[in-house]
Coordinates of C-alpha atoms and ligand atoms in Angstrom, one line a residue:
M1 CA 0.0 0.0 0.0
N2 CA 1.5 3.4 -1.0
M3 CA 0.7 6.8 0.3
G4 CA -1.9 7.6 -2.5
N5 CA -3.9 4.5 -1.7
S6 CA -4.1 5.2 2.1
K7 CA -5.5 8.7 1.4
V8 CA -8.2 7.2 -0.8
W9 CA -9.1 4.7 1.9
T10 CA -9.2 7.5 4.6
L11 CA -11.6 9.5 2.4
V12 CA -13.9 6.5 1.8
L13 CA -14.0 5.8 5.5
L14 CA -14.8 9.4 6.3
L15 CA -17.6 9.4 3.7
A16 CA -19.1 6.2 5.1
V17 CA -19.1 7.7 8.6
L18 CA -20.7 10.9 7.3
A19 CA -23.4 8.9 5.4
G20 CA -24.1 6.9 8.6
V21 CA -24.5 10.1 10.7
V22 CA -26.8 11.7 8.1
Y23 CA -28.9 8.5 7.9
Y24 CA -29.2 8.3 11.7
Y25 CA -30.2 12.0 11.9
M26 CA -32.9 11.7 9.2
A27 CA -34.3 8.5 10.8
G28 CA -34.5 10.5 14.1
L29 CA -36.3 13.3 12.4
Q30 CA -38.8 10.9 10.9
R31 CA -39.3 9.2 14.2
R32 CA -39.9 12.5 16.0
S33 CA -42.4 13.6 13.4
G34 CA -44.4 10.5 14.2
I35 CA -44.2 8.9 10.7
F36 CA -43.0 5.6 12.1
F37 CA -45.7 5.5 14.7
E38 CA -48.8 6.0 12.8
N39 CA -51.2 3.3 13.6
E40 CA -54.8 2.9 12.9
D41 CA -55.5 0.3 15.6
Q42 CA -55.6 2.0 19.0
S43 CA -55.2 -1.3 20.8
V44 CA -51.7 -1.8 19.5
P45 CA -49.4 -0.1 22.1
V46 CA -47.3 2.7 20.7
E47 CA -43.8 3.5 22.0
I48 CA -44.2 7.2 22.8
T49 CA -46.4 8.8 25.4
I50 CA -47.5 12.4 25.3
K51 CA -47.2 14.0 28.6
D52 CA -48.4 17.5 27.9
P53 CA -51.8 17.8 29.6
E54 CA -53.1 20.1 26.9
F55 CA -52.8 17.9 23.8
H56 CA -53.8 14.5 22.8
L57 CA -57.3 14.1 24.1
V58 CA -58.0 10.4 24.8
A59 CA -61.6 9.3 25.4
P60 CA -62.5 6.0 27.0
D61 CA -63.7 3.5 24.5
H62 CA -67.5 3.0 24.3
L63 CA -68.3 6.2 26.2
K64 CA -71.9 7.1 25.3
Y65 CA -72.8 10.7 24.7
K66 CA -74.9 12.9 22.4
Q67 CA -73.9 12.9 18.7
P68 CA -72.1 16.1 17.8
S69 CA -73.8 18.2 15.1
L70 CA -72.3 20.5 12.5
V71 CA -75.5 22.3 11.8
Q72 CA -77.1 22.6 15.2
G73 CA -75.9 24.3 18.3
R74 CA -75.6 27.8 19.7
S75 CA -76.3 30.2 16.9
D76 CA -77.1 33.3 19.0
V77 CA -73.5 33.8 20.1
V78 CA -70.0 33.6 18.5
T79 CA -68.2 30.4 19.7
V80 CA -64.8 30.9 18.1
T81 CA -62.4 33.8 17.9
P82 CA -60.8 35.1 14.7
W83 CA -57.6 33.2 15.8
L84 CA -59.7 30.0 16.2
A85 CA -59.8 29.8 19.9
P86 CA -63.1 28.3 21.3
V87 CA -65.3 30.7 23.2
V88 CA -67.0 28.6 25.9
W89 CA -70.8 29.0 26.3
E90 CA -73.4 26.7 27.8
G91 CA -74.4 24.4 25.1
T92 CA -71.1 24.3 23.2
F93 CA -69.5 21.4 25.1
D94 CA -70.3 18.0 26.6
P95 CA -69.4 18.1 30.3
S96 CA -69.3 14.3 30.8
L97 CA -67.2 13.8 27.7
L98 CA -64.7 16.4 28.8
D99 CA -64.6 15.1 32.3
S100 CA -63.9 11.6 31.1
V101 CA -61.0 12.8 28.9
Y102 CA -59.4 14.8 31.7
R103 CA -60.1 12.1 34.3
L104 CA -57.7 9.8 32.4
K105 CA -55.0 12.4 32.7
N106 CA -55.5 12.7 36.5
I107 CA -55.0 16.5 36.2
S108 CA -54.4 18.7 39.2
V109 CA -55.7 22.3 39.4
A110 CA -54.5 25.2 41.6
V111 CA -56.5 28.3 42.4
T112 CA -55.1 31.5 43.8
V113 CA -57.3 33.9 45.7
F114 CA -56.3 37.0 47.7
A115 CA -58.1 38.0 50.9
V116 CA -56.3 41.0 52.4
G117 CA -57.8 43.4 54.9
K118 CA -61.6 43.5 54.9
Y119 CA -61.8 41.1 52.0
T120 CA -61.5 38.1 54.3
R121 CA -65.3 38.4 54.7
F122 CA -65.8 37.0 51.2
L123 CA -63.8 33.8 52.0
P124 CA -66.6 31.6 53.5
D125 CA -68.9 31.9 50.5
F126 CA -66.1 31.7 48.0
L127 CA -64.6 28.5 49.4
K128 CA -68.0 26.9 50.2
T129 CA -69.3 27.4 46.6
A130 CA -66.0 26.4 45.1
E131 CA -66.4 23.1 46.8
Q132 CA -69.9 22.8 45.3
H133 CA -69.1 23.8 41.7
F134 CA -65.4 24.1 40.8
F135 CA -63.8 21.0 39.1
L136 CA -65.9 18.6 41.1
G137 CA -64.3 15.2 41.3
F138 CA -60.8 16.5 40.4
R139 CA -57.7 17.3 42.4
V140 CA -57.9 21.0 43.4
R141 CA -55.7 23.1 45.7
L142 CA -57.1 26.5 46.7
Y143 CA -54.2 28.8 47.7
V144 CA -55.6 31.6 50.0
F145 CA -53.2 34.5 50.3
T146 CA -54.1 36.6 53.4
D147 CA -52.7 38.8 56.1
Q148 CA -55.1 37.2 58.7
P149 CA -54.8 33.4 58.5
D150 CA -57.1 33.0 61.5
K151 CA -60.0 34.5 59.4
V152 CA -59.7 31.6 56.8
P153 CA -62.8 29.4 57.6
K154 CA -62.4 25.7 57.9
V155 CA -64.4 24.3 55.0
S156 CA -64.8 20.6 54.8
M157 CA -63.4 19.4 51.4
A158 CA -63.8 16.2 49.4
K159 CA -60.8 13.8 49.1
G160 CA -58.0 15.2 46.9
R161 CA -59.1 18.8 47.5
Q162 CA -57.6 21.2 50.0
V163 CA -57.2 24.8 51.1
M164 CA -53.6 26.1 51.5
V165 CA -53.1 29.3 53.5
R166 CA -50.2 31.7 52.6
L167 CA -49.4 34.7 54.7
V168 CA -48.9 38.0 53.0
P169 CA -48.0 41.3 54.7
I170 CA -50.7 44.0 54.6
S171 CA -50.2 46.6 51.9
K172 CA -50.3 50.3 52.4
R173 CA -52.1 51.2 49.3
W174 CA -54.8 49.1 47.6
Q175 CA -53.1 49.5 44.2
E176 CA -50.2 47.6 45.8
I177 CA -52.4 44.6 46.5
S178 CA -53.0 44.5 42.7
A179 CA -49.3 44.6 41.9
R180 CA -48.4 42.1 44.6
R181 CA -50.9 39.6 43.3
M182 CA -48.9 39.0 40.1
E183 CA -45.7 38.8 42.1
L184 CA -47.1 36.2 44.5
I185 CA -48.6 34.2 41.6
Q186 CA -45.2 34.2 39.9
T187 CA -43.4 33.0 43.0
L188 CA -46.0 30.4 43.9
I189 CA -45.6 28.8 40.4
E190 CA -41.8 28.9 40.7
A191 CA -41.5 27.6 44.2
E192 CA -44.4 25.2 44.7
L193 CA -46.5 24.3 41.8
Q194 CA -44.1 23.3 39.1
S195 CA -43.8 19.7 40.2
N196 CA -47.4 18.9 41.2
T197 CA -49.8 21.0 39.3
D198 CA -51.1 21.1 35.6
Y199 CA -53.4 24.1 35.5
I200 CA -53.9 27.3 37.5
F201 CA -56.7 29.8 37.8
C202 CA -56.4 33.2 39.5
L203 CA -59.7 34.5 40.9
D204 CA -61.1 37.5 42.7
V205 CA -62.4 36.6 46.2
D206 CA -65.4 38.9 46.1
S207 CA -67.3 36.4 44.1
K208 CA -69.3 33.2 44.3
F209 CA -69.8 30.1 42.2
H210 CA -73.4 29.4 41.1
G211 CA -72.9 26.8 38.5
R212 CA -70.4 24.3 37.0
W213 CA -66.9 25.6 36.3
G214 CA -64.9 22.6 35.1
T215 CA -62.8 20.9 32.5
E216 CA -64.4 22.8 29.6
S217 CA -62.4 25.9 30.9
L218 CA -59.0 24.2 30.5
G219 CA -56.5 25.6 28.0
S220 CA -52.9 26.9 27.6
L221 CA -53.9 30.5 28.2
V222 CA -57.4 31.2 29.4
A223 CA -59.1 34.6 29.5
V224 CA -62.6 35.5 30.6
I225 CA -64.6 38.2 28.8
H226 CA -65.7 41.0 31.0
P227 CA -69.5 41.0 31.5
G228 CA -69.6 44.8 31.3
Y229 CA -68.2 45.2 27.8
Y230 CA -69.0 42.2 25.6
T231 CA -71.1 44.2 23.1
T232 CA -69.1 47.4 23.3
P233 CA -67.3 48.7 20.2
R234 CA -63.5 48.8 20.4
T235 CA -63.3 52.5 20.9
G236 CA -65.3 52.2 24.1
L237 CA -63.3 49.5 25.7
P238 CA -61.5 50.8 28.9
Y239 CA -58.0 49.8 27.9
E240 CA -55.1 52.0 29.0
R241 CA -54.9 54.5 26.2
R242 CA -51.8 56.5 27.1
P243 CA -48.8 55.4 25.0
Q244 CA -46.5 56.2 28.0
S245 CA -47.9 53.2 29.9
R246 CA -46.7 49.7 29.2
A247 CA -50.3 48.6 29.2
Y248 CA -51.0 50.8 26.2
V249 CA -53.5 49.5 23.6
A250 CA -54.0 52.0 20.7
H251 CA -57.3 53.3 19.6
G252 CA -58.8 51.0 17.0
E253 CA -56.9 48.0 18.5
G254 CA -57.9 45.3 21.0
D255 CA -59.9 42.0 20.6
F256 CA -62.2 41.7 23.7
Y257 CA -62.0 43.3 27.1
Y258 CA -61.0 40.6 29.6
C259 CA -61.5 40.4 33.3
G260 CA -58.7 41.0 35.8
G261 CA -60.8 38.9 38.2
A262 CA -60.4 35.5 36.5
F263 CA -57.7 34.1 34.2
G264 CA -55.7 30.9 34.0
G265 CA -54.1 28.2 32.0
I266 CA -51.1 25.9 32.1
L267 CA -48.3 26.9 34.5
Q268 CA -45.8 28.2 31.9
E269 CA -48.3 30.5 30.3
V270 CA -49.6 32.0 33.5
Y271 CA -46.1 32.3 34.8
L272 CA -45.2 34.4 31.7
L273 CA -48.4 36.5 32.1
A274 CA -47.8 37.2 35.8
K275 CA -44.1 38.0 35.2
T276 CA -44.8 40.3 32.3
C277 CA -47.7 42.2 34.0
R278 CA -45.6 42.6 37.2
T279 CA -42.5 43.8 35.4
N280 CA -44.6 46.3 33.3
F281 CA -46.6 47.5 36.3
E282 CA -43.4 48.1 38.3
A283 CA -41.6 49.8 35.4
D284 CA -44.7 52.1 34.9
A285 CA -44.7 52.9 38.6
K286 CA -41.0 54.0 38.4
D287 CA -42.1 56.3 35.6
G288 CA -44.9 57.6 37.8
I289 CA -47.7 56.1 35.7
E290 CA -50.5 53.8 36.8
A291 CA -52.6 52.1 34.2
A292 CA -56.3 52.9 34.2
W293 CA -57.4 49.6 35.7
Q294 CA -54.1 48.5 37.2
E295 CA -53.3 44.9 36.5
E296 CA -56.4 44.4 34.5
S297 CA -55.0 46.9 32.0
H298 CA -51.7 45.0 31.9
L299 CA -53.5 41.7 31.5
N300 CA -55.5 43.1 28.6
R301 CA -52.3 44.4 26.9
F302 CA -50.8 40.9 27.4
M303 CA -53.8 39.1 25.9
W304 CA -53.8 41.5 22.9
I305 CA -50.3 40.3 22.0
N306 CA -50.5 36.8 23.4
K307 CA -53.8 35.5 22.1
P308 CA -55.6 33.3 24.6
S309 CA -56.1 29.7 23.4
K310 CA -59.4 29.5 25.1
V311 CA -61.9 32.3 25.9
L312 CA -64.5 31.9 28.5
S313 CA -67.9 33.7 28.0
P314 CA -69.2 36.1 30.6
E315 CA -71.0 33.1 32.2
Y316 CA -67.6 32.6 33.9
L317 CA -67.6 36.0 35.6
W318 CA -70.9 37.8 35.8
Q319 CA -71.7 40.6 38.3
D320 CA -74.6 40.2 40.7
F321 CA -76.0 43.7 40.0
K322 CA -76.2 43.1 36.3
A323 CA -79.5 42.0 34.7
I324 CA -79.2 38.7 32.9
T325 CA -79.2 38.9 29.1
P326 CA -80.7 36.3 26.7
E327 CA -77.4 34.8 25.7
I328 CA -76.5 34.0 29.3
H329 CA -78.1 30.6 29.9
I330 CA -76.2 30.0 33.1
I331 CA -74.2 32.1 35.6
R332 CA -71.3 30.0 36.8
F333 CA -69.3 32.6 38.8
S334 CA -70.4 36.1 39.7
G335 CA -68.9 39.1 41.5
V336 CA -70.8 40.0 44.7
T337 CA -72.2 43.5 44.9
K338 CA -70.0 45.3 47.5
N339 CA -70.2 48.5 49.4
Y340 CA -66.9 50.1 48.5
A341 CA -66.9 52.6 51.4
D342 CA -67.3 49.7 53.7
I343 CA -64.5 47.4 52.6
R344 CA -61.8 49.3 50.9
P345 CA -58.9 50.6 53.1
N346 CA -58.4 54.0 51.5
Ligands
5GW1 C1 -59.0 47.2 48.3 C2 -59.3 48.4 47.9 C3 -59.4 48.7 46.6 C4 -59.2 47.7 45.7 C5 -58.9 46.4 46.1 C6 -58.8 46.2 47.4 C7 -58.5 44.8 47.9 C8 -58.4 43.8 47.0 C9 -58.3 44.5 49.3 O1 -58.3 45.4 50.2 N1 -58.0 43.2 49.6 C10 -58.0 42.2 48.7 O2 -57.8 41.0 49.1 N2 -58.2 42.5 47.4 C11 -58.1 41.4 46.4 O3 -58.0 41.9 45.1 C12 -59.3 40.5 46.4 O4 -59.0 39.2 46.0 C13 -60.2 41.2 45.3 O5 -61.2 40.3 44.8 C14 -59.1 41.5 44.3 C15 -59.5 42.6 43.3 O6 -60.1 43.7 44.0 P1 -61.6 44.1 43.8 O7 -62.4 42.8 43.8 O8 -62.0 45.1 44.8 O9 -61.7 44.7 42.4 P2 -63.0 44.8 41.4 O10 -62.5 45.4 40.2 O11 -63.5 43.4 41.2 O12 -64.0 45.6 42.2
MN2 MN1 -63.5 41.7 42.3

């Protein structure tokens, strides 16, 4: 073997190794894209499992439920957004079908609720009615953030459901309570929920459940349409309109006006929302500006850019003082009418 020959052999060897690497990579790509795993027969076990709670809806075989229709259903309301997120109204979903799907996933749901100062008076009704209507039969943890843990009532809860009390220092200004909510949600997700929770909802305490709030509300990023503005033209929506604020939504822009009193989704999405709203709220404060409706304004700015993957109709946060309109077939959750002079600190 002379020098020329050995160079040729080295080249051939290198090419062979390269071809092997390319083949291995392509096969991997194909495997990841699922091509090798397509199978028509669900009874043949597949090699991959999908862990994300949001995707891959598996229904138990032989589950009996009403046949879905393409030509009948709610026609008095819009049930999908222009970015194709469902808008949840009574009559658009099958509760037992959805419960069966999510039961197989054994999901766990966290709720945050703040009861600072005089707002502890809302806790008994909030917690009692949550136990009657919120994710019945599922694992639920209700995190109560309060400055007076002794005022948290002992509510008897079903198996797998519990109230967790977290101490927060009393805030000087009420606007601060708003700002701190996002901060505390952010740290709760970071420090406690990541390992044991799939979904989180953040709710106002001055409200009660009156009807089912369950698996139909689950999504990556979930927003609730404010009951006061769902027929209002864009120009009349109370977004923050000053460009100096980080909550700014320009005239002629905005989809819906969403509630600050109820939002949720998977942990990662709500974490990003809380972090973004908090950072923007604090940066605004440094510049001496406070958005028109505090964190609700920041939430609306966030949802304008980050479109919610599921939108809940005003059934999911009504207001007790509002007369019911024909499109509302059920009130699930509603804000209690409160005497502001009586409960607000300043
Ligand atoms: C106090 C004064 C003004 C505004 C808010 C508060 C306040 C709010 C408070 O003293 N203690 C408290 O726990 N909160 C929490 O923030 C409650 O969870 C309350 O539901 C939430 C939002 O405040 P809300 O309900 O008074 O706001 P709106 O817009 O529903 O009336
Ligand atoms: Mn409220």
